[in-house]
mmCIF file of N, CA and C in Angstrom:
data_model
loop_
_atom_site.group_PDB
_atom_site.id
_atom_site.type_symbol
_atom_site.label_atom_id
_atom_site.label_comp_id
_atom_site.label_asym_id
_atom_site.label_seq_id
_atom_site.Cartn_x
_atom_site.Cartn_y
_atom_site.Cartn_z
ATOM 1 N N MET A 1 17.733 -13.220 10.314
ATOM 2 C CA MET A 1 16.719 -14.008 9.554
ATOM 3 C C MET A 1 15.780 -13.741 11.163
ATOM 4 N N ALA A 2 16.201 -13.774 12.407
ATOM 5 C CA ALA A 2 15.630 -13.879 13.456
ATOM 6 C C ALA A 2 14.888 -11.761 14.083
ATOM 7 N N ASN A 3 15.049 -11.080 12.620
ATOM 8 C CA ASN A 3 14.122 -10.123 12.246
ATOM 9 C C ASN A 3 13.497 -10.031 11.670
ATOM 10 N N ILE A 4 13.430 -10.857 10.876
ATOM 11 C CA ILE A 4 11.897 -11.362 10.131
ATOM 12 C C ILE A 4 10.674 -12.154 11.208
ATOM 13 N N GLU A 5 10.621 -13.021 11.747
ATOM 14 C CA GLU A 5 10.061 -13.651 12.348
ATOM 15 C C GLU A 5 9.460 -13.114 13.621
ATOM 16 N N ARG A 6 10.277 -11.768 14.247
ATOM 17 C CA ARG A 6 9.820 -10.983 14.776
ATOM 18 C C ARG A 6 9.066 -9.881 14.405
ATOM 19 N N ALA A 7 9.223 -9.841 13.766
ATOM 20 C CA ALA A 7 8.547 -8.610 12.175
ATOM 21 C C ALA A 7 7.037 -8.943 12.928
ATOM 22 N N HIS A 8 6.636 -6.976 12.739
ATOM 23 C CA HIS A 8 4.983 -7.035 13.294
ATOM 24 C C HIS A 8 4.626 -6.576 11.606
ATOM 25 N N PRO A 9 3.064 -6.586 11.495
ATOM 26 C CA PRO A 9 2.549 -6.442 10.588
ATOM 27 C C PRO A 9 2.476 -4.714 10.195
ATOM 28 N N VAL A 10 2.992 -4.133 9.565
ATOM 29 C CA VAL A 10 2.368 -2.269 9.434
ATOM 30 C C VAL A 10 1.513 -2.057 8.795
ATOM 31 N N ALA A 11 0.460 -1.367 9.125
ATOM 32 C CA ALA A 11 -0.978 -0.751 8.883
ATOM 33 C C ALA A 11 -0.437 -0.301 7.799
ATOM 34 N N LEU A 12 -1.835 -0.666 6.450
ATOM 35 C CA LEU A 12 -1.640 -0.224 5.327
ATOM 36 C C LEU A 12 -1.660 1.298 5.199
ATOM 37 N N THR A 13 -1.906 1.814 4.170
ATOM 38 C CA THR A 13 -2.024 3.090 3.912
ATOM 39 C C THR A 13 -3.615 2.597 3.611
ATOM 40 N N SER A 14 -4.280 3.882 4.098
ATOM 41 C CA SER A 14 -5.672 3.651 3.048
ATOM 42 C C SER A 14 -5.771 4.244 1.896
ATOM 43 N N LEU A 15 -7.100 3.737 0.731
ATOM 44 C CA LEU A 15 -6.631 4.273 -0.802
ATOM 45 C C LEU A 15 -7.826 5.330 -0.356
ATOM 46 N N PRO A 16 -7.170 6.440 -1.748
ATOM 47 C CA PRO A 16 -8.780 7.219 -1.731
ATOM 48 C C PRO A 16 -9.837 6.682 -2.216
ATOM 49 N N ARG A 17 -11.373 7.298 -2.045
ATOM 50 C CA ARG A 17 -12.348 6.682 -3.029
ATOM 51 C C ARG A 17 -12.788 8.098 -3.766
ATOM 52 N N ILE A 18 -12.807 7.705 -4.660
ATOM 53 C CA ILE A 18 -13.620 8.425 -5.814
ATOM 54 C C ILE A 18 -14.139 9.910 -5.480
ATOM 55 N N GLU A 19 -14.848 9.496 -4.761
ATOM 56 C CA GLU A 19 -16.018 9.893 -3.681
ATOM 57 C C GLU A 19 -14.909 11.435 -2.700
ATOM 58 N N ASP A 20 -13.546 11.215 -2.571
ATOM 59 C CA ASP A 20 -13.001 11.712 -1.840
ATOM 60 C C ASP A 20 -11.749 13.178 -3.267
ATOM 61 N N ILE A 21 -12.534 12.799 -3.884
ATOM 62 C CA ILE A 21 -11.391 13.535 -5.109
ATOM 63 C C ILE A 21 -12.502 14.677 -5.279
ATOM 64 N N PRO A 22 -12.448 15.836 -4.942
ATOM 65 C CA PRO A 22 -12.655 17.134 -5.574
ATOM 66 C C PRO A 22 -12.821 17.075 -6.879
ATOM 67 N N GLU A 23 -14.279 17.701 -7.493
ATOM 68 C CA GLU A 23 -14.717 17.592 -9.103
ATOM 69 C C GLU A 23 -14.138 19.327 -8.832
ATOM 70 N N VAL A 24 -13.681 19.452 -10.642
ATOM 71 C CA VAL A 24 -13.913 21.036 -11.005
ATOM 72 C C VAL A 24 -14.644 21.339 -12.076
ATOM 73 N N SER A 25 -14.789 22.530 -12.042
ATOM 74 C CA SER A 25 -15.849 22.634 -13.449
ATOM 75 C C SER A 25 -15.462 22.887 -14.349
ATOM 76 N N GLY A 26 -15.835 22.535 -14.810
ATOM 77 C CA GLY A 26 -15.454 21.441 -16.838
ATOM 78 C C GLY A 26 -15.466 20.285 -16.404
ATOM 79 N N GLY A 27 -16.142 19.879 -15.668
ATOM 80 C CA GLY A 27 -16.253 18.492 -15.711
ATOM 81 C C GLY A 27 -15.034 17.208 -15.193
ATOM 82 N N GLY A 28 -13.678 18.002 -14.865
ATOM 83 C CA GLY A 28 -12.992 17.267 -14.272
ATOM 84 C C GLY A 28 -12.662 17.012 -12.480
ATOM 85 N N TYR A 29 -11.675 16.426 -12.569
ATOM 86 C CA TYR A 29 -11.071 16.072 -10.997
ATOM 87 C C TYR A 29 -9.767 17.237 -11.256
ATOM 88 N N ASP A 30 -9.857 17.774 -9.508
ATOM 89 C CA ASP A 30 -8.628 18.532 -9.558
ATOM 90 C C ASP A 30 -7.291 17.383 -9.429
ATOM 91 N N GLN A 31 -6.492 18.449 -10.262
ATOM 92 C CA GLN A 31 -5.316 17.173 -10.465
ATOM 93 C C GLN A 31 -3.899 17.336 -8.624
ATOM 94 N N GLU A 32 -4.223 18.560 -8.327
ATOM 95 C CA GLU A 32 -3.325 17.574 -6.836
ATOM 96 C C GLU A 32 -4.360 16.476 -6.156
ATOM 97 N N ALA A 33 -5.630 16.516 -6.450
ATOM 98 C CA ALA A 33 -6.056 15.722 -6.360
ATOM 99 C C ALA A 33 -5.859 14.403 -6.879
ATOM 100 N N VAL A 34 -5.812 14.364 -7.553
ATOM 101 C CA VAL A 34 -5.266 13.063 -9.014
ATOM 102 C C VAL A 34 -4.420 12.621 -8.294
ATOM 103 N N ARG A 35 -3.372 13.344 -8.399
ATOM 104 C CA ARG A 35 -1.324 12.741 -8.203
ATOM 105 C C ARG A 35 -1.300 12.424 -6.975
ATOM 106 N N GLY A 36 -2.391 13.398 -5.927
ATOM 107 C CA GLY A 36 -1.974 12.543 -4.720
ATOM 108 C C GLY A 36 -2.777 11.105 -4.248
ATOM 109 N N ALA A 37 -3.606 11.069 -4.925
ATOM 110 C CA ALA A 37 -4.532 9.640 -5.050
ATOM 111 C C ALA A 37 -3.564 8.440 -5.728
ATOM 112 N N PHE A 38 -3.187 8.455 -6.653
ATOM 113 C CA PHE A 38 -1.435 7.754 -7.392
ATOM 114 C C PHE A 38 -1.391 7.462 -6.524
ATOM 115 N N ASP A 39 -0.322 9.058 -6.055
ATOM 116 C CA ASP A 39 0.584 8.630 -4.680
ATOM 117 C C ASP A 39 0.094 7.774 -3.694
ATOM 118 N N ALA A 40 -0.493 7.840 -3.325
ATOM 119 C CA ALA A 40 -1.328 6.698 -1.798
ATOM 120 C C ALA A 40 -1.214 5.703 -2.626
ATOM 121 N N TYR A 41 -2.173 4.979 -3.915
ATOM 122 C CA TYR A 41 -2.015 3.565 -4.457
ATOM 123 C C TYR A 41 -0.706 3.356 -4.570
ATOM 124 N N ARG A 42 -0.058 4.235 -4.922
ATOM 125 C CA ARG A 42 1.502 3.377 -5.384
ATOM 126 C C ARG A 42 2.042 2.794 -3.662
ATOM 127 N N ARG A 43 1.975 3.824 -2.986
ATOM 128 C CA ARG A 43 2.411 3.787 -1.633
ATOM 129 C C ARG A 43 2.214 2.468 -0.707
ATOM 130 N N HIS A 44 0.881 2.495 -1.265
ATOM 131 C CA HIS A 44 -0.269 1.382 -0.551
ATOM 132 C C HIS A 44 0.503 -0.172 -1.609
ATOM 133 N N ALA A 45 0.520 -0.332 -2.542
ATOM 134 C CA ALA A 45 1.603 -1.442 -3.406
ATOM 135 C C ALA A 45 3.022 -1.571 -2.989
ATOM 136 N N LEU A 46 3.693 -0.293 -2.828
ATOM 137 C CA LEU A 46 4.777 -0.867 -2.610
ATOM 138 C C LEU A 46 4.832 -1.481 -0.642
ATOM 139 N N GLN A 47 3.635 -1.159 -0.246
ATOM 140 C CA GLN A 47 3.605 -1.528 1.321
ATOM 141 C C GLN A 47 3.297 -3.005 0.942
ATOM 142 N N LEU A 48 2.237 -3.499 0.346
ATOM 143 C CA LEU A 48 2.123 -4.509 -0.060
ATOM 144 C C LEU A 48 3.457 -6.057 -0.687
ATOM 145 N N GLN A 49 3.663 -4.904 -1.333
ATOM 146 C CA GLN A 49 5.147 -5.773 -1.735
ATOM 147 C C GLN A 49 6.275 -6.464 -0.649
ATOM 148 N N ALA A 50 6.500 -4.701 0.081
ATOM 149 C CA ALA A 50 7.204 -5.189 1.295
ATOM 150 C C ALA A 50 6.501 -6.527 2.308
ATOM 151 N N GLN A 51 5.207 -6.395 2.285
ATOM 152 C CA GLN A 51 4.849 -7.351 3.451
ATOM 153 C C GLN A 51 4.569 -8.643 2.503
ATOM 154 N N LEU A 52 4.463 -8.910 1.250
ATOM 155 C CA LEU A 52 4.890 -9.989 0.494
ATOM 156 C C LEU A 52 6.158 -10.873 0.673
ATOM 157 N N ARG A 53 7.182 -9.436 0.218
ATOM 158 C CA ARG A 53 8.806 -10.063 0.866
ATOM 159 C C ARG A 53 8.956 -10.647 2.016
ATOM 160 N N VAL A 54 8.455 -10.241 3.553
ATOM 161 C CA VAL A 54 8.592 -10.337 4.434
ATOM 162 C C VAL A 54 7.626 -12.483 4.477
ATOM 163 N N LEU A 55 6.316 -12.411 3.834
ATOM 164 C CA LEU A 55 6.109 -13.565 4.106
ATOM 165 C C LEU A 55 6.797 -14.278 3.993
ATOM 166 N N GLN A 56 7.439 -14.413 1.817
ATOM 167 C CA GLN A 56 7.744 -15.104 1.730
ATOM 168 C C GLN A 56 9.754 -15.609 2.402
ATOM 169 N N ALA A 57 10.274 -14.704 3.159
ATOM 170 C CA ALA A 57 11.280 -15.376 3.632
ATOM 171 C C ALA A 57 10.997 -15.876 4.673
ATOM 172 N N ALA A 58 10.007 -15.470 5.722
ATOM 173 C CA ALA A 58 9.716 -16.198 6.824
ATOM 174 C C ALA A 58 9.416 -17.599 5.897
ATOM 175 N N GLY A 59 7.991 -17.647 5.075
ATOM 176 C CA GLY A 59 8.575 -19.195 4.340
ATOM 177 C C GLY A 59 9.191 -19.929 4.611
ATOM 178 N N ARG A 60 9.879 -19.808 4.231
ATOM 179 C CA ARG A 60 11.747 -20.688 4.159
ATOM 180 C C ARG A 60 12.259 -20.975 5.604
ATOM 181 N N ALA A 61 11.937 -19.650 6.418
ATOM 182 C CA ALA A 61 12.939 -20.217 8.092
ATOM 183 C C ALA A 61 12.081 -20.671 8.459
ATOM 184 N N ALA A 62 11.003 -20.660 8.441
ATOM 185 C CA ALA A 62 9.898 -21.101 9.910
ATOM 186 C C ALA A 62 8.465 -21.693 8.562
ATOM 187 N N ASN A 63 7.762 -22.677 9.332
ATOM 188 C CA ASN A 63 6.160 -22.940 8.618
ATOM 189 C C ASN A 63 5.055 -21.668 9.066
ATOM 190 N N VAL A 64 5.345 -20.834 7.916
ATOM 191 C CA VAL A 64 3.992 -19.311 8.318
ATOM 192 C C VAL A 64 3.326 -19.679 7.390
ATOM 193 N N GLU A 65 1.713 -19.364 8.170
ATOM 194 C CA GLU A 65 1.031 -19.156 6.565
ATOM 195 C C GLU A 65 0.140 -17.745 6.741
ATOM 196 N N PRO A 66 0.212 -18.177 5.184
ATOM 197 C CA PRO A 66 0.385 -16.466 4.528
ATOM 198 C C PRO A 66 -1.540 -15.678 5.533
#
């Protein structure tokens, strides 16, 4: 429990913007860049879930405002 109380928030990964994904001829987007964007979104969502779990655990152990 003491570890949760001392935990510092971790900086979230930034999400790519559509403008950052290069287009290819034919009107589509670069497949590798799209895969990278989805991976970045997944990592971001996992970080948010981890932070939520920490806040929920801390809320049970102490008076914490999210």
